[in-house]
PDB file of C-alpha atoms and ligand atoms in Angstrom:
ATOM      1  CA  MET A   1      -0.062  -0.015  -0.053  1.00  0.00           C
ATOM      2  CA  SER A   2       1.339   3.475  -0.881  1.00  0.00           C
ATOM      3  CA  SER A   3       1.871   5.864   2.032  1.00  0.00           C
ATOM      4  CA  PRO A   4       0.041   9.256   1.930  1.00  0.00           C
ATOM      5  CA  LEU A   5       1.834  12.022  -0.006  1.00  0.00           C
ATOM      6  CA  ASP A   6       3.275  14.804   1.915  1.00  0.00           C
ATOM      7  CA  PRO A   7       0.782  17.847   1.292  1.00  0.00           C
ATOM      8  CA  GLU A   8       3.817  19.948  -0.075  1.00  0.00           C
ATOM      9  CA  LEU A   9       4.803  17.242  -2.477  1.00  0.00           C
ATOM     10  CA  ARG A  10       1.217  16.757  -3.555  1.00  0.00           C
ATOM     11  CA  ARG A  11       0.862  20.405  -4.120  1.00  0.00           C
ATOM     12  CA  ALA A  12       4.036  20.443  -6.287  1.00  0.00           C
ATOM     13  CA  LEU A  13       3.022  17.516  -8.240  1.00  0.00           C
ATOM     14  CA  ALA A  14      -0.319  19.078  -8.903  1.00  0.00           C
ATOM     15  CA  GLU A  15       1.389  22.189 -10.254  1.00  0.00           C
ATOM     16  CA  ARG A  16       3.730  20.096 -12.460  1.00  0.00           C
ATOM     17  CA  LEU A  17       0.809  18.180 -13.831  1.00  0.00           C
ATOM     18  CA  ARG A  18      -1.020  21.455 -14.602  1.00  0.00           C
ATOM     19  CA  TYR A  19       2.262  22.564 -16.427  1.00  0.00           C
ATOM     20  CA  TYR A  20       2.437  19.473 -18.473  1.00  0.00           C
ATOM     21  CA  HIS A  21      -1.329  19.755 -19.422  1.00  0.00           C
ATOM     22  CA  GLU A  22      -0.587  23.463 -20.434  1.00  0.00           C
ATOM     23  CA  LEU A  23       1.998  22.059 -22.712  1.00  0.00           C
ATOM     24  CA  GLY A  24      -0.424  19.570 -24.189  1.00  0.00           C
ATOM     25  CA  ILE A  25       0.905  16.516 -22.571  1.00  0.00           C
ATOM     26  CA  TYR A  26      -1.775  14.213 -20.971  1.00  0.00           C
ATOM     27  CA  ASP A  27      -0.465  10.750 -20.769  1.00  0.00           C
ATOM     28  CA  PHE A  28       1.877   9.319 -18.282  1.00  0.00           C
ATOM     29  CA  TYR A  29       2.727   5.710 -17.268  1.00  0.00           C
ATOM     30  CA  ARG A  30       3.886   4.211 -14.237  1.00  0.00           C
ATOM     31  CA  ARG A  31       7.380   2.678 -14.500  1.00  0.00           C
ATOM     32  CA  LYS A  32       8.457  -0.400 -12.542  1.00  0.00           C
ATOM     33  CA  PRO A  33      10.528   0.618  -9.526  1.00  0.00           C
ATOM     34  CA  ARG A  34      14.308   0.292 -10.030  1.00  0.00           C
ATOM     35  CA  ASN A  35      16.302  -1.064  -7.234  1.00  0.00           C
ATOM     36  CA  PHE A  36      16.585   1.917  -4.905  1.00  0.00           C
ATOM     37  CA  GLY A  37      17.194  -0.113  -1.872  1.00  0.00           C
ATOM     38  CA  ALA A  38      15.203  -2.528  -0.041  1.00  0.00           C
ATOM     39  CA  GLY A  39      11.531  -1.530   0.312  1.00  0.00           C
ATOM     40  CA  ALA A  40      12.105   1.683  -1.530  1.00  0.00           C
ATOM     41  CA  SER A  41       9.132   2.699  -3.736  1.00  0.00           C
ATOM     42  CA  HIS A  42       9.691   5.016  -6.710  1.00  0.00           C
ATOM     43  CA  THR A  43       7.447   5.841  -9.528  1.00  0.00           C
ATOM     44  CA  THR A  44       8.579   7.759 -12.625  1.00  0.00           C
ATOM     45  CA  LEU A  45       7.019   9.638 -15.320  1.00  0.00           C
ATOM     46  CA  GLU A  46       8.685   9.067 -18.539  1.00  0.00           C
ATOM     47  CA  ASN A  47       6.115  11.087 -20.523  1.00  0.00           C
ATOM     48  CA  GLN A  48       8.453  13.265 -22.554  1.00  0.00           C
ATOM     49  CA  SER A  49      10.117  10.914 -24.684  1.00  0.00           C
ATOM     50  CA  GLY A  50       7.741   7.990 -24.635  1.00  0.00           C
ATOM     51  CA  PHE A  51      10.843   6.035 -25.769  1.00  0.00           C
ATOM     52  CA  SER A  52      12.683   3.462 -23.773  1.00  0.00           C
ATOM     53  CA  SER A  53      16.275   3.176 -24.250  1.00  0.00           C
ATOM     54  CA  ARG A  54      15.879  -0.503 -23.483  1.00  0.00           C
ATOM     55  CA  ASP A  55      14.149  -0.853 -26.810  1.00  0.00           C
ATOM     56  CA  GLN A  56      17.145   0.428 -28.746  1.00  0.00           C
ATOM     57  CA  PRO A  57      20.049  -0.266 -26.647  1.00  0.00           C
ATOM     58  CA  GLU A  58      22.470   1.625 -29.080  1.00  0.00           C
ATOM     59  CA  LEU A  59      20.788   4.748 -27.872  1.00  0.00           C
ATOM     60  CA  ARG A  60      21.273   4.377 -24.274  1.00  0.00           C
ATOM     61  CA  GLU A  61      24.258   6.775 -23.824  1.00  0.00           C
ATOM     62  CA  GLU A  62      22.748   9.257 -26.477  1.00  0.00           C
ATOM     63  CA  MET A  63      19.800  10.156 -24.673  1.00  0.00           C
ATOM     64  CA  PRO A  64      19.638  12.270 -21.679  1.00  0.00           C
ATOM     65  CA  ARG A  65      16.136  11.273 -20.177  1.00  0.00           C
ATOM     66  CA  LYS A  66      13.885  13.743 -18.961  1.00  0.00           C
ATOM     67  CA  SER A  67      12.022  12.368 -16.119  1.00  0.00           C
ATOM     68  CA  ALA A  68      10.315  13.537 -13.011  1.00  0.00           C
ATOM     69  CA  ALA A  69       9.973  11.371  -9.777  1.00  0.00           C
ATOM     70  CA  VAL A  70       6.334  11.741  -9.180  1.00  0.00           C
ATOM     71  CA  ALA A  71       3.635   9.497  -7.971  1.00  0.00           C
ATOM     72  CA  VAL A  72       0.309   9.703  -9.977  1.00  0.00           C
ATOM     73  CA  GLU A  73      -2.635   7.544  -9.582  1.00  0.00           C
ATOM     74  CA  ALA A  74      -5.172   9.355 -11.886  1.00  0.00           C
ATOM     75  CA  ILE A  75      -4.236  10.774 -15.057  1.00  0.00           C
ATOM     76  CA  ALA A  76      -6.653  12.857 -17.300  1.00  0.00           C
ATOM     77  CA  PRO A  77      -7.013  11.557 -20.771  1.00  0.00           C
ATOM     78  CA  ARG A  78      -6.156  13.491 -23.762  1.00  0.00           C
ATOM     79  CA  PRO A  79      -9.150  15.281 -24.963  1.00  0.00           C
ATOM     80  CA  GLU A  80      -9.205  13.769 -28.426  1.00  0.00           C
ATOM     81  CA  GLN A  81      -8.195  10.323 -27.050  1.00  0.00           C
ATOM     82  CA  ASN A  82     -11.536   8.432 -27.431  1.00  0.00           C
ATOM     83  CA  VAL A  83     -12.554  10.420 -30.451  1.00  0.00           C
ATOM     84  CA  GLY A  84     -12.882   7.795 -33.157  1.00  0.00           C
ATOM     85  CA  ASP A  85     -13.001  10.085 -36.181  1.00  0.00           C
ATOM     86  CA  PRO A  86      -9.405  11.465 -36.793  1.00  0.00           C
ATOM     87  CA  VAL A  87     -10.772  14.666 -38.484  1.00  0.00           C
ATOM     88  CA  ALA A  88     -12.735  15.623 -35.292  1.00  0.00           C
ATOM     89  CA  ALA A  89      -9.793  14.513 -33.217  1.00  0.00           C
ATOM     90  CA  LEU A  90      -7.292  16.695 -35.054  1.00  0.00           C
ATOM     91  CA  ARG A  91      -9.745  19.534 -34.690  1.00  0.00           C
ATOM     92  CA  ILE A  92      -9.713  19.110 -30.931  1.00  0.00           C
ATOM     93  CA  ILE A  93      -6.000  19.181 -30.933  1.00  0.00           C
ATOM     94  CA  ARG A  94      -5.970  22.459 -33.093  1.00  0.00           C
ATOM     95  CA  GLU A  95      -8.536  23.935 -30.518  1.00  0.00           C
ATOM     96  CA  ASP A  96      -6.472  22.993 -27.655  1.00  0.00           C
ATOM     97  CA  LEU A  97      -3.199  24.680 -29.219  1.00  0.00           C
ATOM     98  CA  GLY A  98      -5.561  27.798 -29.816  1.00  0.00           C
ATOM     99  CA  ASP A  99      -3.664  31.099 -30.449  1.00  0.00           C
ATOM    100  CA  CYS A 100      -0.610  29.500 -28.813  1.00  0.00           C
ATOM    101  CA  THR A 101       1.714  31.451 -26.664  1.00  0.00           C
ATOM    102  CA  ARG A 102       3.500  28.659 -24.987  1.00  0.00           C
ATOM    103  CA  CYS A 103       6.983  29.252 -26.314  1.00  0.00           C
ATOM    104  CA  LYS A 104       8.805  32.401 -27.515  1.00  0.00           C
ATOM    105  CA  LEU A 105       8.284  31.751 -31.116  1.00  0.00           C
ATOM    106  CA  HIS A 106       4.846  33.273 -30.741  1.00  0.00           C
ATOM    107  CA  LYS A 107       6.282  36.667 -30.331  1.00  0.00           C
ATOM    108  CA  GLN A 108       9.299  36.508 -32.899  1.00  0.00           C
ATOM    109  CA  GLY A 109       7.352  37.489 -36.003  1.00  0.00           C
ATOM    110  CA  ARG A 110       5.160  34.632 -36.744  1.00  0.00           C
ATOM    111  CA  LYS A 111       2.118  35.431 -38.890  1.00  0.00           C
ATOM    112  CA  GLN A 112       0.329  32.312 -38.130  1.00  0.00           C
ATOM    113  CA  ILE A 113       0.450  28.869 -36.677  1.00  0.00           C
ATOM    114  CA  VAL A 114       1.093  26.127 -39.247  1.00  0.00           C
ATOM    115  CA  PHE A 115      -0.621  23.260 -37.909  1.00  0.00           C
ATOM    116  CA  GLY A 116      -0.282  20.517 -40.530  1.00  0.00           C
ATOM    117  CA  VAL A 117      -2.213  19.334 -43.663  1.00  0.00           C
ATOM    118  CA  GLY A 118      -3.113  16.202 -45.425  1.00  0.00           C
ATOM    119  CA  ASN A 119      -4.948  13.078 -44.993  1.00  0.00           C
ATOM    120  CA  PRO A 120      -6.003  12.508 -41.393  1.00  0.00           C
ATOM    121  CA  ARG A 121      -5.875   8.719 -42.031  1.00  0.00           C
ATOM    122  CA  ALA A 122      -2.583   8.837 -43.802  1.00  0.00           C
ATOM    123  CA  GLU A 123      -0.353   5.635 -43.988  1.00  0.00           C
ATOM    124  CA  LEU A 124       2.619   7.905 -44.437  1.00  0.00           C
ATOM    125  CA  MET A 125       3.580  11.015 -42.632  1.00  0.00           C
ATOM    126  CA  PHE A 126       6.354  13.593 -43.208  1.00  0.00           C
ATOM    127  CA  VAL A 127       7.634  15.682 -40.442  1.00  0.00           C
ATOM    128  CA  GLY A 128       9.964  18.709 -40.993  1.00  0.00           C
ATOM    129  CA  GLU A 129      11.649  20.976 -38.496  1.00  0.00           C
ATOM    130  CA  GLY A 130       9.458  24.180 -38.714  1.00  0.00           C
ATOM    131  CA  PRO A 131       7.586  26.681 -41.184  1.00  0.00           C
ATOM    132  CA  GLY A 132       9.657  29.073 -43.455  1.00  0.00           C
ATOM    133  CA  ALA A 133       8.481  32.312 -44.868  1.00  0.00           C
ATOM    134  CA  ASP A 134       6.300  30.827 -47.568  1.00  0.00           C
ATOM    135  CA  GLU A 135       4.577  28.377 -45.009  1.00  0.00           C
ATOM    136  CA  ASP A 136       4.164  31.286 -42.403  1.00  0.00           C
ATOM    137  CA  ALA A 137       2.423  33.314 -45.051  1.00  0.00           C
ATOM    138  CA  GLN A 138       0.132  30.617 -46.259  1.00  0.00           C
ATOM    139  CA  GLY A 139      -0.470  28.511 -43.082  1.00  0.00           C
ATOM    140  CA  GLU A 140       0.549  25.266 -44.751  1.00  0.00           C
ATOM    141  CA  PRO A 141       3.748  23.253 -44.278  1.00  0.00           C
ATOM    142  CA  PHE A 142       5.993  22.742 -47.177  1.00  0.00           C
ATOM    143  CA  VAL A 143       4.574  25.101 -49.927  1.00  0.00           C
ATOM    144  CA  GLY A 144       7.660  26.916 -50.955  1.00  0.00           C
ATOM    145  CA  ARG A 145      10.524  25.494 -53.225  1.00  0.00           C
ATOM    146  CA  ALA A 146      11.292  22.861 -50.579  1.00  0.00           C
ATOM    147  CA  GLY A 147       7.813  22.056 -50.592  1.00  0.00           C
ATOM    148  CA  GLN A 148       7.571  21.612 -54.297  1.00  0.00           C
ATOM    149  CA  LEU A 149      10.513  19.165 -54.123  1.00  0.00           C
ATOM    150  CA  LEU A 150       8.642  17.398 -51.448  1.00  0.00           C
ATOM    151  CA  ASN A 151       5.773  17.043 -53.624  1.00  0.00           C
ATOM    152  CA  ASN A 152       7.928  15.685 -56.348  1.00  0.00           C
ATOM    153  CA  MET A 153       9.346  13.086 -54.042  1.00  0.00           C
ATOM    154  CA  ILE A 154       5.894  12.116 -52.912  1.00  0.00           C
ATOM    155  CA  LYS A 155       4.743  11.896 -56.535  1.00  0.00           C
ATOM    156  CA  ALA A 156       7.646   9.689 -57.378  1.00  0.00           C
ATOM    157  CA  MET A 157       6.546   7.313 -54.600  1.00  0.00           C
ATOM    158  CA  GLY A 158       3.386   6.905 -56.445  1.00  0.00           C
ATOM    159  CA  LEU A 159       1.374   9.143 -54.054  1.00  0.00           C
ATOM    160  CA  ARG A 160      -0.209  12.505 -54.179  1.00  0.00           C
ATOM    161  CA  ARG A 161       0.283  15.228 -51.536  1.00  0.00           C
ATOM    162  CA  GLU A 162      -3.362  14.835 -50.349  1.00  0.00           C
ATOM    163  CA  ASP A 163      -2.641  11.123 -49.608  1.00  0.00           C
ATOM    164  CA  VAL A 164      -0.050  11.975 -46.790  1.00  0.00           C
ATOM    165  CA  TYR A 165       0.056  14.069 -43.924  1.00  0.00           C
ATOM    166  CA  ILE A 166       2.785  16.822 -43.455  1.00  0.00           C
ATOM    167  CA  ALA A 167       3.655  18.634 -40.222  1.00  0.00           C
ATOM    168  CA  ASN A 168       6.494  20.124 -38.436  1.00  0.00           C
ATOM    169  CA  VAL A 169       8.150  19.860 -34.904  1.00  0.00           C
ATOM    170  CA  VAL A 170       7.460  23.570 -34.294  1.00  0.00           C
ATOM    171  CA  LYS A 171       4.381  25.060 -35.765  1.00  0.00           C
ATOM    172  CA  CYS A 172       5.615  28.661 -35.781  1.00  0.00           C
ATOM    173  CA  ARG A 173       8.231  30.186 -37.994  1.00  0.00           C
ATOM    174  CA  PRO A 174      11.642  30.563 -36.187  1.00  0.00           C
ATOM    175  CA  PRO A 175      12.970  34.152 -37.083  1.00  0.00           C
ATOM    176  CA  GLY A 176      15.182  34.248 -40.085  1.00  0.00           C
ATOM    177  CA  ASN A 177      14.570  30.533 -40.628  1.00  0.00           C
ATOM    178  CA  ARG A 178      16.925  29.651 -37.815  1.00  0.00           C
ATOM    179  CA  THR A 179      16.865  26.200 -36.280  1.00  0.00           C
ATOM    180  CA  PRO A 180      14.241  25.808 -33.781  1.00  0.00           C
ATOM    181  CA  GLU A 181      15.760  25.766 -30.272  1.00  0.00           C
ATOM    182  CA  ARG A 182      15.502  22.969 -27.856  1.00  0.00           C
ATOM    183  CA  ASP A 183      13.011  24.493 -25.394  1.00  0.00           C
ATOM    184  CA  GLU A 184      10.896  25.543 -28.469  1.00  0.00           C
ATOM    185  CA  CYS A 185      10.859  21.980 -29.893  1.00  0.00           C
ATOM    186  CA  GLU A 186      10.053  20.466 -26.414  1.00  0.00           C
ATOM    187  CA  THR A 187       7.213  22.856 -25.825  1.00  0.00           C
ATOM    188  CA  CYS A 188       5.689  22.412 -29.241  1.00  0.00           C
ATOM    189  CA  SER A 189       6.262  18.745 -30.171  1.00  0.00           C
ATOM    190  CA  PRO A 190       3.639  17.195 -27.825  1.00  0.00           C
ATOM    191  CA  PHE A 191       1.153  18.477 -30.154  1.00  0.00           C
ATOM    192  CA  LEU A 192       2.933  16.753 -32.957  1.00  0.00           C
ATOM    193  CA  MET A 193       3.030  13.708 -31.043  1.00  0.00           C
ATOM    194  CA  ARG A 194      -0.830  13.857 -30.495  1.00  0.00           C
ATOM    195  CA  GLN A 195      -1.344  14.448 -34.301  1.00  0.00           C
ATOM    196  CA  ILE A 196       0.831  11.430 -34.912  1.00  0.00           C
ATOM    197  CA  ALA A 197      -1.187   9.356 -32.492  1.00  0.00           C
ATOM    198  CA  THR A 198      -4.563  10.487 -34.097  1.00  0.00           C
ATOM    199  CA  ILE A 199      -3.468   9.866 -37.615  1.00  0.00           C
ATOM    200  CA  LYS A 200      -1.779   6.493 -36.732  1.00  0.00           C
ATOM    201  CA  PRO A 201       0.380   6.209 -39.837  1.00  0.00           C
ATOM    202  CA  LYS A 202       2.312   3.219 -40.625  1.00  0.00           C
ATOM    203  CA  VAL A 203       5.524   5.139 -41.636  1.00  0.00           C
ATOM    204  CA  VAL A 204       6.687   8.516 -40.369  1.00  0.00           C
ATOM    205  CA  VAL A 205       9.529   9.977 -42.493  1.00  0.00           C
ATOM    206  CA  ALA A 206      11.668  12.663 -40.457  1.00  0.00           C
ATOM    207  CA  LEU A 207      12.891  15.170 -42.885  1.00  0.00           C
ATOM    208  CA  GLY A 208      16.292  16.358 -41.705  1.00  0.00           C
ATOM    209  CA  ALA A 209      18.322  16.101 -38.631  1.00  0.00           C
ATOM    210  CA  VAL A 210      16.193  18.247 -36.352  1.00  0.00           C
ATOM    211  CA  ALA A 211      13.035  16.478 -36.887  1.00  0.00           C
ATOM    212  CA  ALA A 212      14.804  13.108 -36.664  1.00  0.00           C
ATOM    213  CA  LYS A 213      16.630  14.112 -33.384  1.00  0.00           C
ATOM    214  CA  ASN A 214      13.406  15.385 -31.873  1.00  0.00           C
ATOM    215  CA  LEU A 215      11.279  12.481 -32.761  1.00  0.00           C
ATOM    216  CA  LEU A 216      13.845   9.866 -31.945  1.00  0.00           C
ATOM    217  CA  ALA A 217      15.223  11.737 -28.827  1.00  0.00           C
ATOM    218  CA  MET A 218      18.624  11.002 -30.001  1.00  0.00           C
ATOM    219  CA  ASN A 219      21.630  12.876 -31.224  1.00  0.00           C
ATOM    220  CA  ALA A 220      23.522  11.404 -34.075  1.00  0.00           C
ATOM    221  CA  PRO A 221      24.813  12.646 -37.704  1.00  0.00           C
ATOM    222  CA  MET A 222      22.616  12.110 -40.469  1.00  0.00           C
ATOM    223  CA  SER A 223      24.802   9.573 -41.822  1.00  0.00           C
ATOM    224  CA  GLU A 224      24.025   7.294 -38.798  1.00  0.00           C
ATOM    225  CA  LEU A 225      20.542   8.227 -38.663  1.00  0.00           C
ATOM    226  CA  ARG A 226      19.643   7.269 -42.210  1.00  0.00           C
ATOM    227  CA  GLY A 227      19.312   3.947 -43.706  1.00  0.00           C
ATOM    228  CA  ARG A 228      17.156   2.078 -41.379  1.00  0.00           C
ATOM    229  CA  PHE A 229      13.859   1.863 -39.703  1.00  0.00           C
ATOM    230  CA  TYR A 230      13.295   2.712 -36.019  1.00  0.00           C
ATOM    231  CA  ASP A 231      10.327   1.480 -33.985  1.00  0.00           C
ATOM    232  CA  PHE A 232       8.585   4.867 -33.094  1.00  0.00           C
ATOM    233  CA  THR A 233       5.978   5.533 -30.407  1.00  0.00           C
ATOM    234  CA  PRO A 234       4.976   9.132 -30.075  1.00  0.00           C
ATOM    235  CA  ALA A 235       6.393  10.674 -26.930  1.00  0.00           C
ATOM    236  CA  GLY A 236       3.876  10.785 -23.971  1.00  0.00           C
ATOM    237  CA  MET A 237       1.506   8.276 -25.707  1.00  0.00           C
ATOM    238  CA  ARG A 238       2.862   4.975 -24.464  1.00  0.00           C
ATOM    239  CA  GLY A 239       0.223   3.059 -22.653  1.00  0.00           C
ATOM    240  CA  THR A 240      -2.533   5.015 -23.955  1.00  0.00           C
ATOM    241  CA  LEU A 241      -2.690   3.724 -27.680  1.00  0.00           C
ATOM    242  CA  SER A 242      -5.039   1.120 -29.008  1.00  0.00           C
ATOM    243  CA  ASP A 243      -4.136  -2.445 -29.524  1.00  0.00           C
ATOM    244  CA  ALA A 244      -4.465  -1.804 -33.240  1.00  0.00           C
ATOM    245  CA  TRP A 245      -1.802   0.871 -33.430  1.00  0.00           C
ATOM    246  CA  GLN A 246       1.116   0.921 -31.106  1.00  0.00           C
ATOM    247  CA  GLY A 247       3.452   2.979 -33.182  1.00  0.00           C
ATOM    248  CA  ALA A 248       4.935   3.484 -36.603  1.00  0.00           C
ATOM    249  CA  LYS A 249       8.159   2.686 -38.450  1.00  0.00           C
ATOM    250  CA  LEU A 250      10.243   5.851 -38.599  1.00  0.00           C
ATOM    251  CA  ALA A 251      12.772   6.546 -41.391  1.00  0.00           C
ATOM    252  CA  VAL A 252      15.038   9.578 -41.701  1.00  0.00           C
ATOM    253  CA  THR A 253      15.983  11.366 -44.889  1.00  0.00           C
ATOM    254  CA  TYR A 254      17.351  14.532 -46.019  1.00  0.00           C
ATOM    255  CA  HIS A 255      15.188  17.853 -45.593  1.00  0.00           C
ATOM    256  CA  PRO A 256      14.148  19.004 -48.995  1.00  0.00           C
ATOM    257  CA  ALA A 257      15.668  22.479 -48.538  1.00  0.00           C
ATOM    258  CA  PHE A 258      19.150  20.671 -48.017  1.00  0.00           C
ATOM    259  CA  LEU A 259      18.594  18.612 -51.242  1.00  0.00           C
ATOM    260  CA  LEU A 260      17.874  21.872 -53.059  1.00  0.00           C
ATOM    261  CA  ARG A 261      21.368  23.261 -51.704  1.00  0.00           C
ATOM    262  CA  ASP A 262      23.098  19.985 -52.445  1.00  0.00           C
ATOM    263  CA  PRO A 263      21.233  17.972 -55.243  1.00  0.00           C
ATOM    264  CA  ARG A 264      23.850  15.502 -55.321  1.00  0.00           C
ATOM    265  CA  GLN A 265      22.208  13.804 -52.233  1.00  0.00           C
ATOM    266  CA  LYS A 266      18.991  13.426 -54.020  1.00  0.00           C
ATOM    267  CA  GLY A 267      20.065   9.844 -54.953  1.00  0.00           C
ATOM    268  CA  GLU A 268      20.535   9.128 -51.417  1.00  0.00           C
ATOM    269  CA  ALA A 269      17.223  10.571 -50.382  1.00  0.00           C
ATOM    270  CA  TRP A 270      15.545   8.414 -52.960  1.00  0.00           C
ATOM    271  CA  LYS A 271      17.112   5.302 -51.400  1.00  0.00           C
ATOM    272  CA  ASP A 272      15.541   6.300 -48.191  1.00  0.00           C
ATOM    273  CA  LEU A 273      12.184   6.610 -49.836  1.00  0.00           C
ATOM    274  CA  GLN A 274      12.579   3.448 -51.686  1.00  0.00           C
ATOM    275  CA  MET A 275      13.086   1.713 -48.249  1.00  0.00           C
ATOM    276  CA  VAL A 276       9.658   3.277 -47.259  1.00  0.00           C
ATOM    277  CA  MET A 277       7.990   2.312 -50.570  1.00  0.00           C
ATOM    278  CA  LYS A 278       8.959  -1.291 -50.229  1.00  0.00           C
ATOM    279  CA  TYR A 279       7.530  -1.474 -46.502  1.00  0.00           C
ATOM    280  CA  LEU A 280       4.324   0.221 -47.775  1.00  0.00           C
ATOM    281  CA  GLY A 281       4.111  -1.840 -50.898  1.00  0.00           C
ATOM    282  CA  LEU A 282       4.311   1.251 -53.178  1.00  0.00           C
ATOM    283  CA  LYS A 283       5.524   1.241 -56.768  1.00  0.00           C
ATOM    284  CA  PRO A 284       7.507   4.249 -58.107  1.00  0.00           C
ATOM    285  CA  VAL A 285       5.868   6.243 -61.128  1.00  0.00           C
ATOM    286  CA  ALA A 286       8.541   8.593 -61.830  1.00  0.00           C
ATOM    287  CA  LYS A 287      12.082   9.400 -60.671  1.00  0.00           C
ATOM    288  CA  SER A 288      12.611  11.999 -58.081  1.00  0.00           C
ATOM    289  CA  GLU A 289      13.830  15.271 -59.247  1.00  0.00           C
TER     290      GLU A 289
HETATM  291  S1  SF4 B   1       5.911  27.023 -31.902  1.00  0.00           S
HETATM  292 FE1  SF4 B   1       4.350  25.771 -30.993  1.00  0.00          FE
HETATM  293  S2  SF4 B   1       4.694  26.090 -28.797  1.00  0.00           S
HETATM  294 FE2  SF4 B   1       5.717  27.772 -29.673  1.00  0.00          FE
HETATM  295  S3  SF4 B   1       4.079  29.251 -29.881  1.00  0.00           S
HETATM  296 FE3  SF4 B   1       4.026  28.145 -31.959  1.00  0.00          FE
HETATM  297  S4  SF4 B   1       2.445  26.682 -31.753  1.00  0.00           S
HETATM  298 FE4  SF4 B   1       3.042  27.369 -29.458  1.00  0.00          FE
END
């Protein structure tokens, strides 16, 4: 039987939970106690990564784990969790995001939030790092030159843009197209995780190192990240998913903006996409540009 919580600790836990909910994180799971000594009781929240280094041993040393030692008995479900229709569920997530001011990107010149676009039941999802100027102006991810190249890549896979779902790690444009900072990614990505858990794709393709590192919670160069599938469960969703969908395969390839700068790497990107196509049973219809 667990001992009653100290009122001060209970207050601190309630505060922390409110903070997580404000960030859009709703799901936590109990972790079996480690050996903290005879009779010791310890329950840990590993909601932030949703990723166990035990599943992928080679990542053990790469991943500083964010965890909070708290005891939680009752966890509020995500608002969209039991909504069967993904269109309605995505709408709930968008409403939850609101006119978001959760990270500093809201006051650094964004015109609008770029939520995501595409098929709410897509088998394939692409995730980039953040909106650029064109995306910020139009409110849709990947609509500029890089977006045109992504469209060509999708077409070469035998799909249309409207067949897939496209989103970014952060939903507001970083000023000057700088790389989104860690705190911005950590604040915004729970909403992406909820989108992925709603759409339930078979494959997620991370476009570029920023997306890959955030989705996989690992720090490695693109040369090591590419060329294989990872078992991916959206962070914070572990233990709350249906039996029918426990996660997706995740592949990493180059960001289309990088391919525009270094077209020699298009062949390598095409190899990554062919790996995905093989898994999804897709046949190519045209060569990637
Ligand atoms: S980037 Fe994400 S968390 Fe930051 S203000 Fe925009 S929507 Fe909110």
